[in-house]
Short mmCIF file of N, CA and C in Angstrom, two decimals:
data_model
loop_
_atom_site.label_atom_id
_atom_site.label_comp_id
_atom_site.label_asym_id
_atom_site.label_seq_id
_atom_site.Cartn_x
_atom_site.Cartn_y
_atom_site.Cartn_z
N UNK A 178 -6.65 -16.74 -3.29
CA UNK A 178 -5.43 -16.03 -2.94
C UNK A 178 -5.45 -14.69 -3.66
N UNK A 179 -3.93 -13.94 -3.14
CA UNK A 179 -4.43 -12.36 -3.86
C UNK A 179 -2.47 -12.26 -4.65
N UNK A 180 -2.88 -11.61 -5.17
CA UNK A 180 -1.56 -11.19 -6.18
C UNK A 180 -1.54 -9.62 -5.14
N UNK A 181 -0.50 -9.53 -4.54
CA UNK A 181 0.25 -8.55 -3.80
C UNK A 181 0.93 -7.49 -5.10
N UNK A 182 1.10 -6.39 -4.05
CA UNK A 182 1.85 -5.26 -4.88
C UNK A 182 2.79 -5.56 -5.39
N UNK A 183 3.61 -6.48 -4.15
CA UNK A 183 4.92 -6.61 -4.92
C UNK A 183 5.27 -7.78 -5.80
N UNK A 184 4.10 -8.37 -6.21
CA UNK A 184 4.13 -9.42 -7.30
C UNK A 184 4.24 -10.69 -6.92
N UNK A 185 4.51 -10.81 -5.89
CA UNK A 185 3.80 -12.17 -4.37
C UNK A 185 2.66 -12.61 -4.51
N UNK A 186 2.45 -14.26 -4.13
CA UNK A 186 1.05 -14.39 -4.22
C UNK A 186 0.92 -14.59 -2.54
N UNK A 187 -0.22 -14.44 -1.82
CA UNK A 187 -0.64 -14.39 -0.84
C UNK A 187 -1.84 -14.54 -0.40
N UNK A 188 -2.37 -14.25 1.02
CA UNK A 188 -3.25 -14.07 1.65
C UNK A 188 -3.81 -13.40 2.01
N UNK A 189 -5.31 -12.93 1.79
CA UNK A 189 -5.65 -11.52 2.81
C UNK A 189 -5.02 -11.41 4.34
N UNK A 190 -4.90 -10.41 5.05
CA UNK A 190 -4.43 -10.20 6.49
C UNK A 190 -3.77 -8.58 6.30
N UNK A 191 -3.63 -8.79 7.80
CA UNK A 191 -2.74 -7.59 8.33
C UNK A 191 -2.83 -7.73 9.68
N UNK A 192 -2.38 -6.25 10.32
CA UNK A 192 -1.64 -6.54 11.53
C UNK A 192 -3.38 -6.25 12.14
N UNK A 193 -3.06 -6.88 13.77
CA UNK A 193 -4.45 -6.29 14.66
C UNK A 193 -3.87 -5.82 15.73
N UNK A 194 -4.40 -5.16 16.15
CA UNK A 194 -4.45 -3.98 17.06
C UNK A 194 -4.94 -4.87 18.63
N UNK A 195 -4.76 -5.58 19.01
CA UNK A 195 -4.41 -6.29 20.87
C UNK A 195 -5.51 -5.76 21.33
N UNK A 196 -5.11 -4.33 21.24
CA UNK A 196 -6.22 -3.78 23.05
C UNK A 196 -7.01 -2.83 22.58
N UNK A 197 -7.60 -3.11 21.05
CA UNK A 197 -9.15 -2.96 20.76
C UNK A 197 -9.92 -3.46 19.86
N UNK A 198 -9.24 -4.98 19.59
CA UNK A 198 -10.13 -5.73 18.76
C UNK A 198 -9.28 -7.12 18.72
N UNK A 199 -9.97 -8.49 18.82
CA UNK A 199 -9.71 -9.98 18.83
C UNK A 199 -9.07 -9.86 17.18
N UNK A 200 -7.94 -11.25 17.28
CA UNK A 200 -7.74 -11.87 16.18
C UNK A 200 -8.59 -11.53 15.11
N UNK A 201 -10.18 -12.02 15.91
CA UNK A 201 -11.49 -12.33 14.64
C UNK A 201 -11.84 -10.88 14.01
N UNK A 202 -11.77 -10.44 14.63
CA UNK A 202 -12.15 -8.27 14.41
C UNK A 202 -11.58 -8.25 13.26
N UNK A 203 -9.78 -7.86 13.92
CA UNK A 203 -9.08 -7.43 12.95
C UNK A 203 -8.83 -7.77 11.54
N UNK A 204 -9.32 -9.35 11.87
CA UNK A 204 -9.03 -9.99 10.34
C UNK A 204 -10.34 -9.58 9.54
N UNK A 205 -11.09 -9.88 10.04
CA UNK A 205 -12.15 -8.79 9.12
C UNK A 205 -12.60 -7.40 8.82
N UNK A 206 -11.63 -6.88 9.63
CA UNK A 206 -11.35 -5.39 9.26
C UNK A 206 -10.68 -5.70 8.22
N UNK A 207 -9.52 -6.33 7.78
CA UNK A 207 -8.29 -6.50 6.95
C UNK A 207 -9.14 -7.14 5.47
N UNK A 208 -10.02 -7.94 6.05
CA UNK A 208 -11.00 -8.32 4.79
C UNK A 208 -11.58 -7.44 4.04
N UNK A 209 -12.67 -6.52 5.22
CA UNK A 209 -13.14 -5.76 3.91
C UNK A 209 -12.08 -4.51 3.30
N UNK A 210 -11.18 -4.54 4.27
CA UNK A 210 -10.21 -3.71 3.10
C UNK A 210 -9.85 -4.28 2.14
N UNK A 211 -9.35 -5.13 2.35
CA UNK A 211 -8.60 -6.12 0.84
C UNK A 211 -9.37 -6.49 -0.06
N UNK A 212 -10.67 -7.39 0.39
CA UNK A 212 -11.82 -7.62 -0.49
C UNK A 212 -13.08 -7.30 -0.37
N UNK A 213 -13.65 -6.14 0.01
CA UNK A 213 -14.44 -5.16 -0.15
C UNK A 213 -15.69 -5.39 0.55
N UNK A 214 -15.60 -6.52 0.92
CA UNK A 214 -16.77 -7.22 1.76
C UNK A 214 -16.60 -8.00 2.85
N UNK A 215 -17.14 -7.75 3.72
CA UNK A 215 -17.64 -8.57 5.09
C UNK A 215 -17.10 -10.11 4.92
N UNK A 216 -16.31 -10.59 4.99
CA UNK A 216 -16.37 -12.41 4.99
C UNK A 216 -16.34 -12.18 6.40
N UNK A 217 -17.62 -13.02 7.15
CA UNK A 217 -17.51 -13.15 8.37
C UNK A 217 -16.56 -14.22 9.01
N UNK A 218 -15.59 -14.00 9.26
CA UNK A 218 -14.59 -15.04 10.70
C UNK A 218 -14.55 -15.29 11.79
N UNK A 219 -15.02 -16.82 12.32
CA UNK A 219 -14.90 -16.41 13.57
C UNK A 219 -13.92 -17.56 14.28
N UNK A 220 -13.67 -17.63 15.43
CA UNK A 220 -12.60 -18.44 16.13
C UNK A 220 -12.56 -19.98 15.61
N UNK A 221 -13.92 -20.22 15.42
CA UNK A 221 -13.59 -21.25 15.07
C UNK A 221 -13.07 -21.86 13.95
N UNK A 222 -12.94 -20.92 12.89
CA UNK A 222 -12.37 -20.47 11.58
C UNK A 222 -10.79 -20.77 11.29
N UNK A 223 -10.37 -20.84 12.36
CA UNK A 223 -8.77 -20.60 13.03
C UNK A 223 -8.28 -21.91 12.36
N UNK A 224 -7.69 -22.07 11.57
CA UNK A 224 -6.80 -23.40 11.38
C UNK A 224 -5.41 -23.49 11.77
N UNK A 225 -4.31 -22.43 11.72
CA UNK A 225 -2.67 -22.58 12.51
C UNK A 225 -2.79 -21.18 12.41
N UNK A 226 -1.27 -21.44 13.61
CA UNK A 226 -0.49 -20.55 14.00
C UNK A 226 1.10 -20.50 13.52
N UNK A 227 1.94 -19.66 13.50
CA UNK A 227 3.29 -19.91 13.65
C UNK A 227 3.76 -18.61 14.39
N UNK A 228 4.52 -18.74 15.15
CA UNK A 228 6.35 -18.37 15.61
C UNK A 228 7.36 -17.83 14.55
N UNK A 229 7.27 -16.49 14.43
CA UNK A 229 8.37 -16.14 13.62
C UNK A 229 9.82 -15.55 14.79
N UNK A 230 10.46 -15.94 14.90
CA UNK A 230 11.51 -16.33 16.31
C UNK A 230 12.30 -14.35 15.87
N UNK A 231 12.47 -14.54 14.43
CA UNK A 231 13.47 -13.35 14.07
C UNK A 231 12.45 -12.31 14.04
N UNK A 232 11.64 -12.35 13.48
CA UNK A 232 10.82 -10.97 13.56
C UNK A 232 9.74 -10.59 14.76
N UNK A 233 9.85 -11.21 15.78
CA UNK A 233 8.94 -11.54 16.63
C UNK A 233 7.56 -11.30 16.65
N UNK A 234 7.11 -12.20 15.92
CA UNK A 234 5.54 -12.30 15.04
C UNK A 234 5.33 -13.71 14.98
N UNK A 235 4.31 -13.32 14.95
CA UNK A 235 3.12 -14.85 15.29
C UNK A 235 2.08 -14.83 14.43
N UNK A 236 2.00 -15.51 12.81
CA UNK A 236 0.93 -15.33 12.06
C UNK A 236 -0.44 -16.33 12.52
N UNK A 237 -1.49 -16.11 12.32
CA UNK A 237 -2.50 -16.94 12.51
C UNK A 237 -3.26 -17.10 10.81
N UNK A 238 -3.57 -18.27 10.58
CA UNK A 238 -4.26 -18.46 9.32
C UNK A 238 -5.33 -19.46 9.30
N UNK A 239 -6.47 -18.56 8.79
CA UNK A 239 -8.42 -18.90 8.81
C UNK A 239 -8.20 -19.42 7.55
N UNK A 240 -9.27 -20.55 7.79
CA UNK A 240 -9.86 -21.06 6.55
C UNK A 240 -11.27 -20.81 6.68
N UNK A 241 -12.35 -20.70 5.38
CA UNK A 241 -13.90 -20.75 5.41
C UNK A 241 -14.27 -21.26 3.96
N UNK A 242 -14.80 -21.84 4.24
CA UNK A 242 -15.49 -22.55 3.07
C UNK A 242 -16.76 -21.85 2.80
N UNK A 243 -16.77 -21.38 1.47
CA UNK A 243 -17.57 -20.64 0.48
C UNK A 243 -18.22 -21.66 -0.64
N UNK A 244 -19.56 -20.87 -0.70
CA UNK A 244 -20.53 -21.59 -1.55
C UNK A 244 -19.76 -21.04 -3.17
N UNK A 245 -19.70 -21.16 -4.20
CA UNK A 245 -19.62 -21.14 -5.80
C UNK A 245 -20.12 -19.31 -5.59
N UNK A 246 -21.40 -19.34 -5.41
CA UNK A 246 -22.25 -17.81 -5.43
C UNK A 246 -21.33 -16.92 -4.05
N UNK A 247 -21.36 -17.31 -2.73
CA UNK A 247 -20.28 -16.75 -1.96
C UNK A 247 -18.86 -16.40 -2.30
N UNK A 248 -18.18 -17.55 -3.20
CA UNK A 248 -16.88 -17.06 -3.84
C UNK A 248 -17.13 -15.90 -5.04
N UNK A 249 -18.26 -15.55 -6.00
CA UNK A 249 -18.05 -14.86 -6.69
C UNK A 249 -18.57 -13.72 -6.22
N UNK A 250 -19.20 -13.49 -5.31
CA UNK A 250 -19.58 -12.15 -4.62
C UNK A 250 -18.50 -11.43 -4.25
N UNK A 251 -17.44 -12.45 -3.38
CA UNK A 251 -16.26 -11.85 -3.38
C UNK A 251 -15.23 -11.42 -3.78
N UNK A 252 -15.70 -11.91 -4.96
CA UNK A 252 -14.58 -11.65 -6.04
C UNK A 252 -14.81 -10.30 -6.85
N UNK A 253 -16.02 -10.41 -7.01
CA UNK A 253 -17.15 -8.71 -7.85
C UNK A 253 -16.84 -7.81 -6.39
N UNK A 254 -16.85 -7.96 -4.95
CA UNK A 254 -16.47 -6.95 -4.33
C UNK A 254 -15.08 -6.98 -4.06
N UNK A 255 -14.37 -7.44 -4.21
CA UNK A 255 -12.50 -7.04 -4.65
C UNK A 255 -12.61 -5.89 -5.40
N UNK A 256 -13.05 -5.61 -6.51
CA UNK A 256 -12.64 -4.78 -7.50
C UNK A 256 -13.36 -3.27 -6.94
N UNK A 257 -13.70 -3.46 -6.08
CA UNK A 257 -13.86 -2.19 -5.40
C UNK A 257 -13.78 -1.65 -3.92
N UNK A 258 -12.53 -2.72 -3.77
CA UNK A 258 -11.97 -2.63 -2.49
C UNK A 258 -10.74 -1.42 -2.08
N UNK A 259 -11.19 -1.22 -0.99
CA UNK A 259 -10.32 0.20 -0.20
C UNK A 259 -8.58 -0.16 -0.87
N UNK A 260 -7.92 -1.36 -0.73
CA UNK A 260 -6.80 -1.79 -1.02
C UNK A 260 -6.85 -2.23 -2.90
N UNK A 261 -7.41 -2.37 -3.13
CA UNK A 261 -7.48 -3.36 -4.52
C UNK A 261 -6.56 -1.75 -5.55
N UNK A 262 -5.37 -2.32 -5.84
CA UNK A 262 -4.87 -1.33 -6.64
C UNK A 262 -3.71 -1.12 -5.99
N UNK A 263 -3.99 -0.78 -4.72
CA UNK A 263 -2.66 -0.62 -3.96
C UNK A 263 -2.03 -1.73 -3.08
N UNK A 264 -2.69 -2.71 -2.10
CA UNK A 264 -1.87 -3.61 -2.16
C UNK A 264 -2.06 -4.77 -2.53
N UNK A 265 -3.46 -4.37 -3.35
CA UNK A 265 -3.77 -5.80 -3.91
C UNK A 265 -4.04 -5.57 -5.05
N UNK A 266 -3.23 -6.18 -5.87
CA UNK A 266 -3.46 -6.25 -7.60
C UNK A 266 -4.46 -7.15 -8.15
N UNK A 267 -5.06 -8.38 -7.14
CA UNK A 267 -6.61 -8.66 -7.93
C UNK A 267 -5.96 -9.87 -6.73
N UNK A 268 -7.53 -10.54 -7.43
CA UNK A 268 -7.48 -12.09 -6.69
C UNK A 268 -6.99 -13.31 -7.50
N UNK A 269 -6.96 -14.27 -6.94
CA UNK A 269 -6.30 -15.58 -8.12
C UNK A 269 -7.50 -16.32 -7.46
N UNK A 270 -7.53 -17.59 -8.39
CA UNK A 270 -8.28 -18.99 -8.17
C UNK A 270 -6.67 -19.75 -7.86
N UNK A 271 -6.83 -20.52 -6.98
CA UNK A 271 -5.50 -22.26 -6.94
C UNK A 271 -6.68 -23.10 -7.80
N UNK A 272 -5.54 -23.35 -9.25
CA UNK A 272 -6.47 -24.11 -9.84
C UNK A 272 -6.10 -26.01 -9.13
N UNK A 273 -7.00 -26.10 -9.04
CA UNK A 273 -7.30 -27.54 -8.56
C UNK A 273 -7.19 -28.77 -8.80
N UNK A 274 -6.11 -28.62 -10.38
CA UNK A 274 -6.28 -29.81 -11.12
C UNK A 274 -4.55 -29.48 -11.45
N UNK A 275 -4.54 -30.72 -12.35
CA UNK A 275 -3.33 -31.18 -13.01
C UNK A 275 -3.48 -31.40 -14.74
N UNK A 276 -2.48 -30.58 -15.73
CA UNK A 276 -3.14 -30.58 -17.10
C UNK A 276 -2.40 -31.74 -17.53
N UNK A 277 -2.99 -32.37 -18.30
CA UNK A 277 -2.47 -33.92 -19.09
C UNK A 277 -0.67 -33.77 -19.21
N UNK A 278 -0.37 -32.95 -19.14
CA UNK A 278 1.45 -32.22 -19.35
C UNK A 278 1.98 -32.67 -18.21
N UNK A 279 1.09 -32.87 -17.38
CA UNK A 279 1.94 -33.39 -16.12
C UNK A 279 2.34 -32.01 -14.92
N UNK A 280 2.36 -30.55 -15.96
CA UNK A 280 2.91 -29.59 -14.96
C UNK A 280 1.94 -28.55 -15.18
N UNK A 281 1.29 -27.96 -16.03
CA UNK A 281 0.38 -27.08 -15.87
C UNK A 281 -0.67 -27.63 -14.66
N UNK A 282 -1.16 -26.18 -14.18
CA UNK A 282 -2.01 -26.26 -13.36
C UNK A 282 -1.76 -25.91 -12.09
N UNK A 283 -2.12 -26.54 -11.42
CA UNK A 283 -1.36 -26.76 -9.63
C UNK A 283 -0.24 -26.73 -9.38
N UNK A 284 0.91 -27.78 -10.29
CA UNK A 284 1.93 -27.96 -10.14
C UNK A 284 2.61 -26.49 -10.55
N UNK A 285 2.36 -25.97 -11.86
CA UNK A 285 2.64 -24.71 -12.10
C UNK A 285 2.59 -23.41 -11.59
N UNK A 286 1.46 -23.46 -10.41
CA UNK A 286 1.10 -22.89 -9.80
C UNK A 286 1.67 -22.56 -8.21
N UNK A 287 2.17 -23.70 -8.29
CA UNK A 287 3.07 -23.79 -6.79
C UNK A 287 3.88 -23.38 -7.01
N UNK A 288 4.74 -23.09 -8.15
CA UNK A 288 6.10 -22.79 -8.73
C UNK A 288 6.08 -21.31 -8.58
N UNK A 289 5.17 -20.60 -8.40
CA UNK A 289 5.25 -19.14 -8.24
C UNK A 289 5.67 -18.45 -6.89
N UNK A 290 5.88 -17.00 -6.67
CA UNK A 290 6.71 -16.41 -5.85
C UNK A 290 5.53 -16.23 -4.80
N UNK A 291 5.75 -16.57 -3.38
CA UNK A 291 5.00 -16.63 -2.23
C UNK A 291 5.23 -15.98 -1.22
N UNK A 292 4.53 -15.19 -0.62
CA UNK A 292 4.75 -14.33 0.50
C UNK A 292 5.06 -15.24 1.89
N UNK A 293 6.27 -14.89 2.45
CA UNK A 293 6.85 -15.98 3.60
C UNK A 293 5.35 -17.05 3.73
N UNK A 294 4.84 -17.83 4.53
CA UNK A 294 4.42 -18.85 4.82
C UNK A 294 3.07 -19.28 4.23
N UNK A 295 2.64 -18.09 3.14
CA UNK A 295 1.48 -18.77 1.78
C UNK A 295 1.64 -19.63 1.22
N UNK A 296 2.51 -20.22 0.78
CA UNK A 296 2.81 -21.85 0.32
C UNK A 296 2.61 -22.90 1.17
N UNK A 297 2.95 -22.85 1.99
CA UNK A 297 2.68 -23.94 3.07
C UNK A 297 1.85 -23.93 3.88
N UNK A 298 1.10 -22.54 4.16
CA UNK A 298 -0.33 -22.51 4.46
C UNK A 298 -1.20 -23.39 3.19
N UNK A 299 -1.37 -22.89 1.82
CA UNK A 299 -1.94 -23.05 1.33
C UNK A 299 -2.13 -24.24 0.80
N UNK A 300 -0.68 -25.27 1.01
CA UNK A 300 -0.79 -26.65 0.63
C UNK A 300 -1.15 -27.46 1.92
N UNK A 301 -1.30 -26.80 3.43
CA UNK A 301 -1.60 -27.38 4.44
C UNK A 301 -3.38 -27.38 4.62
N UNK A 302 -3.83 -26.08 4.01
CA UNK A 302 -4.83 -26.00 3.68
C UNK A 302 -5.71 -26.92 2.75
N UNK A 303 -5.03 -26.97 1.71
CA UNK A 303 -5.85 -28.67 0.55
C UNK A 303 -5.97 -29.68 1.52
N UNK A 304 -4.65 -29.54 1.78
CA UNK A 304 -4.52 -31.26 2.75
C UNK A 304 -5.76 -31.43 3.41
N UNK A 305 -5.63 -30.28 4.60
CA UNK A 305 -6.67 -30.68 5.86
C UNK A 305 -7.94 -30.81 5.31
N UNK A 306 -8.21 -29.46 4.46
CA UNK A 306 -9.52 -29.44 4.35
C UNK A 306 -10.13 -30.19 2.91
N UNK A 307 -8.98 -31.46 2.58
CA UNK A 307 -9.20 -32.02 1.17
C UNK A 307 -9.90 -32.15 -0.07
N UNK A 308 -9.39 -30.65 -0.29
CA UNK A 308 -10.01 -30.16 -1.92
C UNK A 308 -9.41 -30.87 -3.19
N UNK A 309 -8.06 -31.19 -2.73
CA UNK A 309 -7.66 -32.15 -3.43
C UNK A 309 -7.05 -33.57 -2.71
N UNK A 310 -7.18 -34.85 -3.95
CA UNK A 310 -6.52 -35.92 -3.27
C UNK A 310 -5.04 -36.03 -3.14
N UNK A 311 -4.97 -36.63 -2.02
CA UNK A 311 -3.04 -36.66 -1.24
C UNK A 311 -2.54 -37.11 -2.37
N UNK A 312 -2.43 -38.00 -3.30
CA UNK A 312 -1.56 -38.05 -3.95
C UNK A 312 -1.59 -37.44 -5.34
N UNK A 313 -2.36 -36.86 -5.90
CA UNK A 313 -2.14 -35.33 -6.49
C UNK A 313 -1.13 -34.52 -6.25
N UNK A 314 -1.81 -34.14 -4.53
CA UNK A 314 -0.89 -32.97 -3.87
C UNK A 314 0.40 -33.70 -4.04
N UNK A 315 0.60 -34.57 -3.31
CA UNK A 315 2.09 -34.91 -3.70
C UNK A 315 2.80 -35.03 -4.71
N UNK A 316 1.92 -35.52 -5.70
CA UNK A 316 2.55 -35.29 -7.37
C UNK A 316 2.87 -33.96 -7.63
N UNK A 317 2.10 -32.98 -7.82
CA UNK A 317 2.00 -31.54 -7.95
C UNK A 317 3.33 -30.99 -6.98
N UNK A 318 3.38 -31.02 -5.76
CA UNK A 318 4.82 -30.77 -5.19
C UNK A 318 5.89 -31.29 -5.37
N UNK A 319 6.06 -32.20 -5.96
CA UNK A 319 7.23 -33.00 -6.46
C UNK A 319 7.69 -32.26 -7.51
N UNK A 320 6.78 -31.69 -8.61
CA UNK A 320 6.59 -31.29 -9.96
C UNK A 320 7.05 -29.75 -9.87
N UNK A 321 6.46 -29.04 -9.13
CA UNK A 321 6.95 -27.97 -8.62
C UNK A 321 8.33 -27.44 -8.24
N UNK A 322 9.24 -27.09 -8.85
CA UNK A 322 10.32 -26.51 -8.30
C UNK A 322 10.54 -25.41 -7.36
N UNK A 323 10.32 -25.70 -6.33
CA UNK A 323 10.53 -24.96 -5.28
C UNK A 323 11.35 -25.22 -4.04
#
């Protein structure tokens, strides 16, 4: 995830442009702005959609699974990304665990300020693609005040 300008945690994205580049384009245009490098996306990448009824917007949100060496490439090209500074103040890790306290960690982590539908992407995201076990996640959201 990325720590936003305005002190939000979030997702890479932005808007795409319809009638000269796919979903898949734009979001990787939006990539290497945000994080300075190519992550290739492609349709099949696509995990949801939503319906925003009031703003009439429709977000789409990719998942890709990265090797250890793939995640830190991307992380060394953040810091010299077209955006990094301006609307992106750096990247985060979701740490993955739970500290013996019962609330550090994940749980603590959920507790932070989220750009409209990054929270629930991002806990729909563990789920599906089960980085962590369901009843973790459910402990950790319980724990979470949000």
């Amino acid at each position: 995830m990325q720590m936003r300008f305005d002190g939000r945690l979030g997702f890479p994205g932005g808007f795409v442009m319809p009638a000269s580049e796919t979903l898949e384009e734009g979001l990787c245009r939006e990539l290497a702005e945000e994080l300075g490098s190519a992550v290739g996306v492609a349709e099949e990448d696509h995990h949801s959609s939503h319906a925003h009824e009031t703003q009439k917007l429709v977000t789409h949100f990719y998942t890709k699974r990265l090797s250890l060496e793939e995640l830190r490439a991307v992380e060394r090209g953040a810091l010299s990304a077209k955006d990094h500074g301006l609307e992106v103040m750096g990247l985060v890790r979701v740490p993955l665990f739970t500290l013996r306290d019962g609330v550090g960690g994940l749980p603590a982590f959920l507790s932070n300020n989220f750009i409209a539908d990054a929270r629930g992407q991002l806990v729909d995201a563990l789920r599906s693609l089960e980085l962590v076990r369901e009843d973790w996640l459910a402990s950790a959201l319980q724990k979470s005040p949000h």
